Coordinates of C-alpha atoms in Angstrom, one line a residue:
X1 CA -18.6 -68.0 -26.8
X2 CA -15.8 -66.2 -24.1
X3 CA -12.4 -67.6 -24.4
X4 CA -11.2 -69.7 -21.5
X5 CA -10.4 -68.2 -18.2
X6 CA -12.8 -64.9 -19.1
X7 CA -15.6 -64.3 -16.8
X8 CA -19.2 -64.3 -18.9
X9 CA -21.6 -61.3 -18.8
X10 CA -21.6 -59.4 -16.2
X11 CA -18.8 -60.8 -14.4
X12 CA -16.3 -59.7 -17.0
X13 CA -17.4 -56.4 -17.2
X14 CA -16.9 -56.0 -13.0
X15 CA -13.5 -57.2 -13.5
X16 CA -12.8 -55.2 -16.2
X17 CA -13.8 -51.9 -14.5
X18 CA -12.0 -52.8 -11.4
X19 CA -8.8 -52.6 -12.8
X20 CA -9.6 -49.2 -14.3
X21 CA -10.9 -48.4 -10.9
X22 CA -8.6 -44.6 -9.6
X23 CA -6.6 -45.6 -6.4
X24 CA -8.6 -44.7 -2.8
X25 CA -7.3 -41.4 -1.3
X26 CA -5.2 -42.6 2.0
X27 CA -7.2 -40.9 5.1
X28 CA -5.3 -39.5 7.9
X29 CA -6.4 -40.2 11.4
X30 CA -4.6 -37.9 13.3
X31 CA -6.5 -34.7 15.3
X32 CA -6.0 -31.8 14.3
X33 CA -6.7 -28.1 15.8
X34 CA -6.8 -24.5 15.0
X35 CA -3.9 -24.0 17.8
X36 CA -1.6 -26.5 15.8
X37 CA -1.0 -24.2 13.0
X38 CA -2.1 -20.6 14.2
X39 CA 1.1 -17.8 13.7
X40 CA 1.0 -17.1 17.4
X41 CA 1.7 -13.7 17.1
X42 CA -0.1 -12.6 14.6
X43 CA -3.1 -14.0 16.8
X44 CA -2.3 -12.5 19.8
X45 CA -1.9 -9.2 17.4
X46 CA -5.2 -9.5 15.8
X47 CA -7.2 -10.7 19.3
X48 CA -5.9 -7.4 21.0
X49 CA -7.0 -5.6 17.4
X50 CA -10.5 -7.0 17.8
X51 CA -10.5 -6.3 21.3
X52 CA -9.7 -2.4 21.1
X53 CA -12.5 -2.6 18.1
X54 CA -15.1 -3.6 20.3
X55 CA -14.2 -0.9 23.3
X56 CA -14.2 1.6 20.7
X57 CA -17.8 0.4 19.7
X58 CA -18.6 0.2 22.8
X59 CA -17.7 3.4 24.2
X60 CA -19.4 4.5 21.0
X61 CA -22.8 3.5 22.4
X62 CA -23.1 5.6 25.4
X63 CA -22.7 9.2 23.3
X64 CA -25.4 11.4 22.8
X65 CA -27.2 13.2 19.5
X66 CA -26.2 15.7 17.9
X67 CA -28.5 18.4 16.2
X68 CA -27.9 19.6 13.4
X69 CA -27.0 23.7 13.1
X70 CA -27.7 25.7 9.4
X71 CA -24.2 26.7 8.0
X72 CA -23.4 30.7 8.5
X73 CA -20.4 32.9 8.0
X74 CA -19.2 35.4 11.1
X75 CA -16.5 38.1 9.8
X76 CA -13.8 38.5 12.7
X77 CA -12.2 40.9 10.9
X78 CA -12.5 42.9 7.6
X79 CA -10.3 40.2 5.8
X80 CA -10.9 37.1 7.9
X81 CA -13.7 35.2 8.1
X82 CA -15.1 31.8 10.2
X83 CA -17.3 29.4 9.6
X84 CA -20.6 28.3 12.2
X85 CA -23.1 25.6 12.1
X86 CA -22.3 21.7 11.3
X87 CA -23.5 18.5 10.6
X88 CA -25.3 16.7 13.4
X89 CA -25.1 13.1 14.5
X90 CA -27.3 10.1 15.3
X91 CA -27.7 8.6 18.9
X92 CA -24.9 6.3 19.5
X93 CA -26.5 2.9 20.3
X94 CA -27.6 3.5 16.9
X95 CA -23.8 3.1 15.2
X96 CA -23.2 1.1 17.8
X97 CA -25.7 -1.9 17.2
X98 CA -24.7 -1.8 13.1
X99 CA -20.9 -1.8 13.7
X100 CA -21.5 -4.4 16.8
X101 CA -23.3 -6.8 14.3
X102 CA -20.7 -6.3 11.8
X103 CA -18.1 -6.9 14.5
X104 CA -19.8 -10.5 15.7
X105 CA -20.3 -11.7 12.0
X106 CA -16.8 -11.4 11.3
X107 CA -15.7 -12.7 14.5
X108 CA -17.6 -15.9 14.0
X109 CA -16.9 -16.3 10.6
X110 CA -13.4 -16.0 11.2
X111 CA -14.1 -18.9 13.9
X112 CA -15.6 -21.0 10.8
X113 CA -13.1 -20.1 8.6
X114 CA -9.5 -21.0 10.9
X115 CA -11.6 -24.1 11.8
X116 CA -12.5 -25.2 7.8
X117 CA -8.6 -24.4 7.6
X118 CA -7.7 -26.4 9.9
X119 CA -10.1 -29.9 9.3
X120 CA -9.6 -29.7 5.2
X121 CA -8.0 -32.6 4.0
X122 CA -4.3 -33.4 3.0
X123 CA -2.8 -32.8 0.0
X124 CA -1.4 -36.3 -1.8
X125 CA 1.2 -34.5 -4.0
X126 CA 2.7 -32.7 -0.3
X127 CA 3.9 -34.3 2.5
X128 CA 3.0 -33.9 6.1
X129 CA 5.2 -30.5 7.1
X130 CA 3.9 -28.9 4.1
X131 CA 0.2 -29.4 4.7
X132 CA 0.7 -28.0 8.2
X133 CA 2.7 -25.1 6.7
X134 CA 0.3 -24.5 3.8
X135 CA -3.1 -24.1 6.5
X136 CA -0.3 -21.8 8.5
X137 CA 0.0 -19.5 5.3
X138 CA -3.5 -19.8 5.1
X139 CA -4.8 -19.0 8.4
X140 CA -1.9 -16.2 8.0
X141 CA -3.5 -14.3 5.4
X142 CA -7.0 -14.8 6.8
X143 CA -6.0 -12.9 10.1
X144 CA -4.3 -10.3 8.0
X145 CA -7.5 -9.6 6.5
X146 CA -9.8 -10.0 9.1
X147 CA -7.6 -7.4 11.2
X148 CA -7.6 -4.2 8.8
X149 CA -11.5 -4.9 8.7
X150 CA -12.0 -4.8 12.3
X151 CA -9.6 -1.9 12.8
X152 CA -11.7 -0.1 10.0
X153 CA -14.8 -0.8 12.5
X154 CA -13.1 1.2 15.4
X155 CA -12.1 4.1 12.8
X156 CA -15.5 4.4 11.8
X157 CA -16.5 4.6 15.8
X158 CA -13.8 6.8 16.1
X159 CA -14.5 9.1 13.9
X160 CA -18.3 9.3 15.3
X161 CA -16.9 9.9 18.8
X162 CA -14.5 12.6 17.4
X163 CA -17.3 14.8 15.5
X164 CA -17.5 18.0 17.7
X165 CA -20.9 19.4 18.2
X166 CA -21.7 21.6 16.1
X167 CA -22.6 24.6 18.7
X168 CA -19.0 24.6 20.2
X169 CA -18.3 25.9 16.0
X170 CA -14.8 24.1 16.3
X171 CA -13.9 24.3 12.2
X172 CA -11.4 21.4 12.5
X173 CA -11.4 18.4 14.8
X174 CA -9.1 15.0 13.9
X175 CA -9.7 11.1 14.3
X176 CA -7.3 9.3 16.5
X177 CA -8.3 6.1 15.5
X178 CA -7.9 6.9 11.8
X179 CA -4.5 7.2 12.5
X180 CA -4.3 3.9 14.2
X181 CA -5.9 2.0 11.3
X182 CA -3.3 3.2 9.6
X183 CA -0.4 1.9 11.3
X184 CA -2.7 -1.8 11.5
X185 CA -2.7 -1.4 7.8
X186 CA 0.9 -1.1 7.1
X187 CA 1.9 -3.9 9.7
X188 CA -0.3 -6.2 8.3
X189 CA 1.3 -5.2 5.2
X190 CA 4.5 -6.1 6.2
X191 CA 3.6 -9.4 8.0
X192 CA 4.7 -11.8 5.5
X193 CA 3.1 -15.5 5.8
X194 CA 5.7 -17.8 5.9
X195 CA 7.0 -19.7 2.5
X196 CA 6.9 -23.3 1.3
X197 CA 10.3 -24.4 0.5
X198 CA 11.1 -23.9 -2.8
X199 CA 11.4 -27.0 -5.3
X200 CA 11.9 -28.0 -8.9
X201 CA 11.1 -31.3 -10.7
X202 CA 13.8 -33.1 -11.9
X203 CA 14.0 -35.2 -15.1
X204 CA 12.9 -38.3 -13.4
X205 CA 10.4 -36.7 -11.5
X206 CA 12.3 -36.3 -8.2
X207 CA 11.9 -33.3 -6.2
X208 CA 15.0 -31.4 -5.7
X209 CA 15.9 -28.2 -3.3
X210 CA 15.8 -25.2 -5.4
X211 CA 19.3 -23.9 -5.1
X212 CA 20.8 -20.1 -5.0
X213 CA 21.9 -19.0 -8.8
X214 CA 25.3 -17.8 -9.4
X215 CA 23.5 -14.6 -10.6
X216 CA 22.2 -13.8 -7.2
X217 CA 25.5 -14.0 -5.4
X218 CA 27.3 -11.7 -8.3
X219 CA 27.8 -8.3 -5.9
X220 CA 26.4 -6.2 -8.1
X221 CA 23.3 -8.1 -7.1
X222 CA 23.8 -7.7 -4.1
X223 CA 24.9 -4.0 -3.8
X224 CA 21.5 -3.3 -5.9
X225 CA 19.5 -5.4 -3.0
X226 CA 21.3 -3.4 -0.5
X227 CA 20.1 -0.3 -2.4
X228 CA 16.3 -1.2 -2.0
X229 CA 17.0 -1.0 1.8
X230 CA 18.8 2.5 1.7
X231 CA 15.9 3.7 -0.1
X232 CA 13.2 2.2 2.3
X233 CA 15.1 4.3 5.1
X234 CA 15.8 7.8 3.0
X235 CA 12.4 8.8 3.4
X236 CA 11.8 7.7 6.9
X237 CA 14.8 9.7 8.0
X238 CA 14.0 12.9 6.3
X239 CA 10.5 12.3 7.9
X240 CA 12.2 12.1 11.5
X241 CA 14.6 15.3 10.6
X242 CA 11.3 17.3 10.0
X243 CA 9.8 16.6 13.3
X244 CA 12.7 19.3 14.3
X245 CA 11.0 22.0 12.0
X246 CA 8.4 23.9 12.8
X247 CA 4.8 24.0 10.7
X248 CA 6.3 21.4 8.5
X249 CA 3.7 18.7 8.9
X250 CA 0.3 20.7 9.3
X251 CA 0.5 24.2 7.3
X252 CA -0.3 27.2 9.3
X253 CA 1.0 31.1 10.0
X254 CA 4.4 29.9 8.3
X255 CA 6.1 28.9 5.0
X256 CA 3.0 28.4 3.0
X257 CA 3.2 25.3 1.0
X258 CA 5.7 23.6 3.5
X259 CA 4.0 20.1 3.3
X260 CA 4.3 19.6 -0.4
X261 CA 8.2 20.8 0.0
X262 CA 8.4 18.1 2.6
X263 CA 7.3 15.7 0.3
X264 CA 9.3 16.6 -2.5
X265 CA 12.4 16.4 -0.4
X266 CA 11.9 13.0 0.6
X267 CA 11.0 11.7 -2.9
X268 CA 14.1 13.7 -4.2
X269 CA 16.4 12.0 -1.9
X270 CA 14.9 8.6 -2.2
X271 CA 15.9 9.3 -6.3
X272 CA 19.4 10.5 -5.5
X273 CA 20.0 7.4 -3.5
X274 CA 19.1 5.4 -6.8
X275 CA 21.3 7.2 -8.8
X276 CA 24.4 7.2 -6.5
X277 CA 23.5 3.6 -7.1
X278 CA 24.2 3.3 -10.6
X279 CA 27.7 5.0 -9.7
X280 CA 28.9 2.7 -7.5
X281 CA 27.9 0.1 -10.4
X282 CA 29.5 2.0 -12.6
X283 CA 32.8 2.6 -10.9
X284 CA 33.0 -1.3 -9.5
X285 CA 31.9 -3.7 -11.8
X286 CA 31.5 -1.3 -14.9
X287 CA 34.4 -2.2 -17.6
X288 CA 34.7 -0.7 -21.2
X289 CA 34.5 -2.5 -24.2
X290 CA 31.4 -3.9 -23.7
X291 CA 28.5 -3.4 -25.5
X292 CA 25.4 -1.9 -23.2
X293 CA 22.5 -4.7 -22.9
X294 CA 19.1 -3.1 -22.8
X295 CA 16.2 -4.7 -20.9
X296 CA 13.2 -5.2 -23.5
X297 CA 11.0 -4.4 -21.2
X298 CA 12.1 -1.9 -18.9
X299 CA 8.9 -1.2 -16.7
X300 CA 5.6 -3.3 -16.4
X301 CA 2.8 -2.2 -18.1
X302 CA 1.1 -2.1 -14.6
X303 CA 3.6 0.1 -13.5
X304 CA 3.8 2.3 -16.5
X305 CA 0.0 3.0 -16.4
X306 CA -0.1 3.4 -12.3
X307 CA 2.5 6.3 -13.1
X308 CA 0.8 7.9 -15.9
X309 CA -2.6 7.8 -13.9
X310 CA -0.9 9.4 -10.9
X311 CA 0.7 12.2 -13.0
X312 CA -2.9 13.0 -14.4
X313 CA -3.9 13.2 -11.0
X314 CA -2.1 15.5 -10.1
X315 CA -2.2 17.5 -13.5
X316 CA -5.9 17.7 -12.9
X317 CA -5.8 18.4 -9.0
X318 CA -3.2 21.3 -9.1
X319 CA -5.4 23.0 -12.4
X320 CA -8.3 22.5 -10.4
X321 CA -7.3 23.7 -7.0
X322 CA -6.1 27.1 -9.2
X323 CA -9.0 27.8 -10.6
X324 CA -10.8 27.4 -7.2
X325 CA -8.3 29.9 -5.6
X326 CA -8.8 32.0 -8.5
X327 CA -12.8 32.2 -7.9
X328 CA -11.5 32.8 -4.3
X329 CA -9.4 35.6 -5.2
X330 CA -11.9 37.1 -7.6
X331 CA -14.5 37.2 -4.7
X332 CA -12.2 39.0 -2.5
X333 CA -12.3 36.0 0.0
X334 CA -8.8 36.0 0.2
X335 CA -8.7 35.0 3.5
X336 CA -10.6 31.8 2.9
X337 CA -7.3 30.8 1.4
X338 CA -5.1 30.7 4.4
X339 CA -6.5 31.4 8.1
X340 CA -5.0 34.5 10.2
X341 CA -3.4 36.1 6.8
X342 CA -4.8 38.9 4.8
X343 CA -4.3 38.6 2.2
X344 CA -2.3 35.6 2.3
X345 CA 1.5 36.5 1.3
X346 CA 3.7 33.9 -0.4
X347 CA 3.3 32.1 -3.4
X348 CA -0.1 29.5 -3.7
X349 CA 0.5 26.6 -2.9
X350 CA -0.8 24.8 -5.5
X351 CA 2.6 26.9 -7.6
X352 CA 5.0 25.9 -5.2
X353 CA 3.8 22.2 -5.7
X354 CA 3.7 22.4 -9.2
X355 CA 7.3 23.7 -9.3
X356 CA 8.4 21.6 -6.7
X357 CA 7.4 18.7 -8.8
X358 CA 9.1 19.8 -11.8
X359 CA 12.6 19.7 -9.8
X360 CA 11.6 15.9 -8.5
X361 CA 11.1 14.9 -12.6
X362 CA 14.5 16.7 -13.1
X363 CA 15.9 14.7 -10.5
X364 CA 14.0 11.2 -11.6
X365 CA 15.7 11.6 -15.3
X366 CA 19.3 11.7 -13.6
X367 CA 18.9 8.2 -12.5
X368 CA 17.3 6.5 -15.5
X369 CA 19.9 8.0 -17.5
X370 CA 22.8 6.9 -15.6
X371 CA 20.9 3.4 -15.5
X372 CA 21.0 3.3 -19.4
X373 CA 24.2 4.8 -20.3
X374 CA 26.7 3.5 -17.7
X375 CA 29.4 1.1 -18.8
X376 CA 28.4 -2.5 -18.3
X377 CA 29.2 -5.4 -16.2
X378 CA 31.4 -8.0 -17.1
X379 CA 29.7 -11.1 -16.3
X380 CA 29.3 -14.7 -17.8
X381 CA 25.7 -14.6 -16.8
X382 CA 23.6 -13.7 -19.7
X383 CA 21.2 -10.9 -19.3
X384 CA 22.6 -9.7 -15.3
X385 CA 23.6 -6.2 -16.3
X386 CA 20.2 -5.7 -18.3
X387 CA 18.3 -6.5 -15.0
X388 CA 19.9 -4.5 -13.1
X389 CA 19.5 -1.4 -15.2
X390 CA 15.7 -2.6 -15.0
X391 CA 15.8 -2.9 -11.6
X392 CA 17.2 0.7 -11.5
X393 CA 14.5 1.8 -13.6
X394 CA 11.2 0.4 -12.0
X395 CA 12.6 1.8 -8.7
X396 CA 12.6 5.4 -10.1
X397 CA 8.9 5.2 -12.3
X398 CA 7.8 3.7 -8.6
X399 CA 9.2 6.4 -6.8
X400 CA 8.0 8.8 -9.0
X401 CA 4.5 7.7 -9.4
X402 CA 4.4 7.5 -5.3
X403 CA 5.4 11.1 -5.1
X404 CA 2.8 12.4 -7.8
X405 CA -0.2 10.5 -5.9
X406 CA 1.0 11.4 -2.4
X407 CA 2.1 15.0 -3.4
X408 CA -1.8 15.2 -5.3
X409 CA -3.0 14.6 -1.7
X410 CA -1.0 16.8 0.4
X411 CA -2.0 19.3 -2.3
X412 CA -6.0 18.1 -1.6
X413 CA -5.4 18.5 2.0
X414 CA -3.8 22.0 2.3
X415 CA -5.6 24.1 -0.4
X416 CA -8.9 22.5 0.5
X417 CA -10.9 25.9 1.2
X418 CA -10.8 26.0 -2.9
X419 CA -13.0 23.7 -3.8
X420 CA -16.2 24.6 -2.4
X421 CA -16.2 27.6 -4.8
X422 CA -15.3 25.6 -7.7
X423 CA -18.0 23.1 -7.3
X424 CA -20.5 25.4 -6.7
X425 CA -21.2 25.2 -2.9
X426 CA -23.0 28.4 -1.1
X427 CA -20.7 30.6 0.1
X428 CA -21.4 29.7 3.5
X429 CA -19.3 26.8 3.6
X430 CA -16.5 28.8 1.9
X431 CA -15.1 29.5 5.1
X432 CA -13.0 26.5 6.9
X433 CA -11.4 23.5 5.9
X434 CA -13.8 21.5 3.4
X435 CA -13.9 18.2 4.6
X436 CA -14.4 15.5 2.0
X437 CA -11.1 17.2 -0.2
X438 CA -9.6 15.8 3.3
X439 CA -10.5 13.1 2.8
X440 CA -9.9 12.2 -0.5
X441 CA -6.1 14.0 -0.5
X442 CA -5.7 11.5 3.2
X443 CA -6.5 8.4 1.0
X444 CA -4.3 9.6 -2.0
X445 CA -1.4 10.1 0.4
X446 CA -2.1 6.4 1.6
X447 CA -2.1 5.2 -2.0
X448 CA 1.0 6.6 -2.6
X449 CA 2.2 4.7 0.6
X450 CA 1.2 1.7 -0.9
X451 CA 2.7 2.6 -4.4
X452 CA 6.1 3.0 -3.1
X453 CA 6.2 -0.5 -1.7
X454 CA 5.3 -2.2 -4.8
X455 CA 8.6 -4.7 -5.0
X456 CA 10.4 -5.9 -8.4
X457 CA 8.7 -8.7 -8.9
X458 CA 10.2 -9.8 -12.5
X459 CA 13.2 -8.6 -14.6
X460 CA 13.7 -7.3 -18.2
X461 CA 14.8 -9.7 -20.8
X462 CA 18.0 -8.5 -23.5
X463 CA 17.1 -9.1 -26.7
X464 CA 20.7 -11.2 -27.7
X465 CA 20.1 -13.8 -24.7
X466 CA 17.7 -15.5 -22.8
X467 CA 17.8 -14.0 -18.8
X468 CA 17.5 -16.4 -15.8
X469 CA 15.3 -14.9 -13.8
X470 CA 17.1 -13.8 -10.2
X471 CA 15.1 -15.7 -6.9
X472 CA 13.9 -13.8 -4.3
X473 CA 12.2 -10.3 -4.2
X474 CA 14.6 -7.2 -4.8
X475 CA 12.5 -4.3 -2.5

């Protein structure tokens, strides 16, 4: 028998599972579109990025075939020697049609995509600004992508329109557009999607505006942040200064092994900046008496392995690249090694990078030292001055590893005739510029582009106290 006031059978069970029933989500009625929350900019960015994809592939279409020529050797003089034949080419409504179908099927998914973005449903636990700011940040990083993809379309036209014909025997040739993907890269790169505002959970469950720690507005903080942009411009200016000397970008009747100088310079200034860093920490906010804090962790493991990869690379390039010059050498092909000298005076390059190399590690220890041995700063906020010398520290390992990957593709680039021997090519293609070890040194430069960008993302911890982290990124 139920008790009174209790619904019998089946009733009570409906009534019992009603009130266990999970609220209704709330629906919102309002219209919303893909103009609402598209980052204008970027969008008129990325629609003229598309746009000069297709002309590329267009233009692409109308170009003829090439046929192929077997590779020869003609001997100018008794020491110098040049290179005939090529590679042929396919009909160019051939590329054309793949990389047009590739360009429509991102197109329109992109379409699909901003639209999905833009008709998904609200989030309960946001409110209404921060949905539409969270499908901005979304649609943000989706044109970001879609753009490098659609500017690697046009390089891959380009670089089909570029290919001489073999018959002219033109023994280098470049790709404009390559050089434009490039600069797409690195902007989209840079072009941060906005934030959400920061926000913390109070005791009761409140939400509460995260606000700026005392740590961040110490200035020693802020004299380190300001470093990170001193650094960002060193190399940039030593890169303008060279425009003003001859030979220095592309290697030719000059200096040899000019390039890989170049590079050294700029990564050995971008170190000295860092250690006339820990200087002005030292002579500022350094005091005596106080024992040093230590960071426990001074660089991430990520880090740590990127730079001991990128030394290895360039270990094993630089031993390589001798022992192809040495084959070289051994042949009497001396002149393969650097065009319009015979035999080529100077020092190899692959010595003069190695050496120059040596004097950027000198330089990267000055730094890292200073960083661990310089007095430390008085300050009520536990763990500050162990940060800092961490901060210090990943900045040089990052600069360091950058210069080894970049300075392993400059190498690639410029002492490229020596690897055709090595490998075990015919001789006939001894005699220009190989073209894949172009290649592979022009993405190893890139990568150590993107390495030296990597910011500070965390900060070491002492091992007497527990750190608060600092907000914000340090570059």
């Amino acid at each position: 028998m139920a008790g009174p006031g209790l619904p019998r059978g089946p009733c009570r069970g409906a009534a019992e599972l009603s009130r266990t029933r999970l609220p209704r989500r709330l629906a919102s009625l309002e219209i919303r579109r893909i103009r609402d929350f598209l980052p204008r900019p970027l969008a008129w960015t990325v629609a003229a990025i598309f746009v000069g994809s297709a002309l590329q592939i267009g233009f692409v279409a109308g170009l003829p075939a090439y046929d192929a020529i077997p590779y020869g050797t003609f001997q100018e003089d008794p020491g110098s020697f040049r290179r005939t034949g090529g590679d042929g080419r396919i009909q160019g409504y051939v590329l054309a049609a793949c990389l047009g179908a590739a360009w429509l099927t991102l197109a329109l998914g992109t379409a699909l995509v901003l639209k999905l973005i833009s008709h998904r449903r609200q989030l309960e636990a946001l409110v209404a600004p921060e949905n539409d700011l969270l499908r901005t940040i979304a649609m943000n990083r989706l044109l970001r992508t879609v753009a490098t993809i659609a500017a690697g379309l046009a390089a891959v036209a380009g670089n089909f329109a570029a290919r001489p014909d073999p018959a002219a025997n033109v023994t280098s040739w470049t790709n404009p557009a390559g050089l434009v993907v490039l600069v797409v890269l690195l902007a989209m790169w840079g072009w941060a999607p906005p934030k959400l505002p920061s926000v913390q959970v109070s005791g009761n469950g409140s939400r509460q505006a995260f606000t700026q720690t005392s740590a961040a507005a110490h200035p020693a903080t802020r004299l380190v942040v300001s470093l990170g942009a001193a650094m960002g411009f060193t190399p940039v200016a030593a890169a303008v200064l060279g425009l003003f000397v001859p030979s220095l970008y592309f290697p030719g009747a000059g200096v040899p092994g000019l390039p890989v100088l170049f590079v050294a310079l700029m990564a050995g200034a971008v170190l000295l900046v860092a250690g006339a860093g820990e200087l002005l920490l030292q002579r500022n906010y350094g005091t005596h008496g106080i024992p040093r804090t230590r960071p426990r962790q001074v660089v991430s493991p990520a880090l740590l392995t990127t730079a001991i990869v990128a030394v290895v690379f360039f270990v094993a390039i630089t031993v390589l690249t001798a022992a192809g010059e040495w084959e070289l050498r051994e042949a009497g092909l001396d002149g393969f090694l650097r065009p319009g000298s015979t035999p080529p005076d100077g020092s190899p390059g692959w010595v003069i990078a190695a050496v120059a190399t040596a004097a950027v590690a000198a330089i990267a220890s000055l730094p890292v030292v200073a960083a661990l041995l310089r007095r430390s700063i008085s300050t009520d906020i536990p763990g500050l001055d162990a940060a800092l010398r961490a901060i210090t520290v990943h900045r040089v390992v990052r600069t360091f590893a950058a210069f080894c990957t970049a300075q392993a593709g400059v190498l690639l680039m410029t002492a490229s005739e020596a690897w055709p021997p090595l490998l075990g090519l015919p001789a006939p293609t001894w005699a220009a510029t190989w073209q894949p070890a172009l290649i592979a040194g022009a993405l190893l430069a890139a990568a150590g582009v993107v390495i030296a960008v990597i910011p500070v993302k965390g900060f070491a911890r002492t091992p007497s106290a527990s750190v608060k982290p600092v907000p914000g990124r340090v570059p």
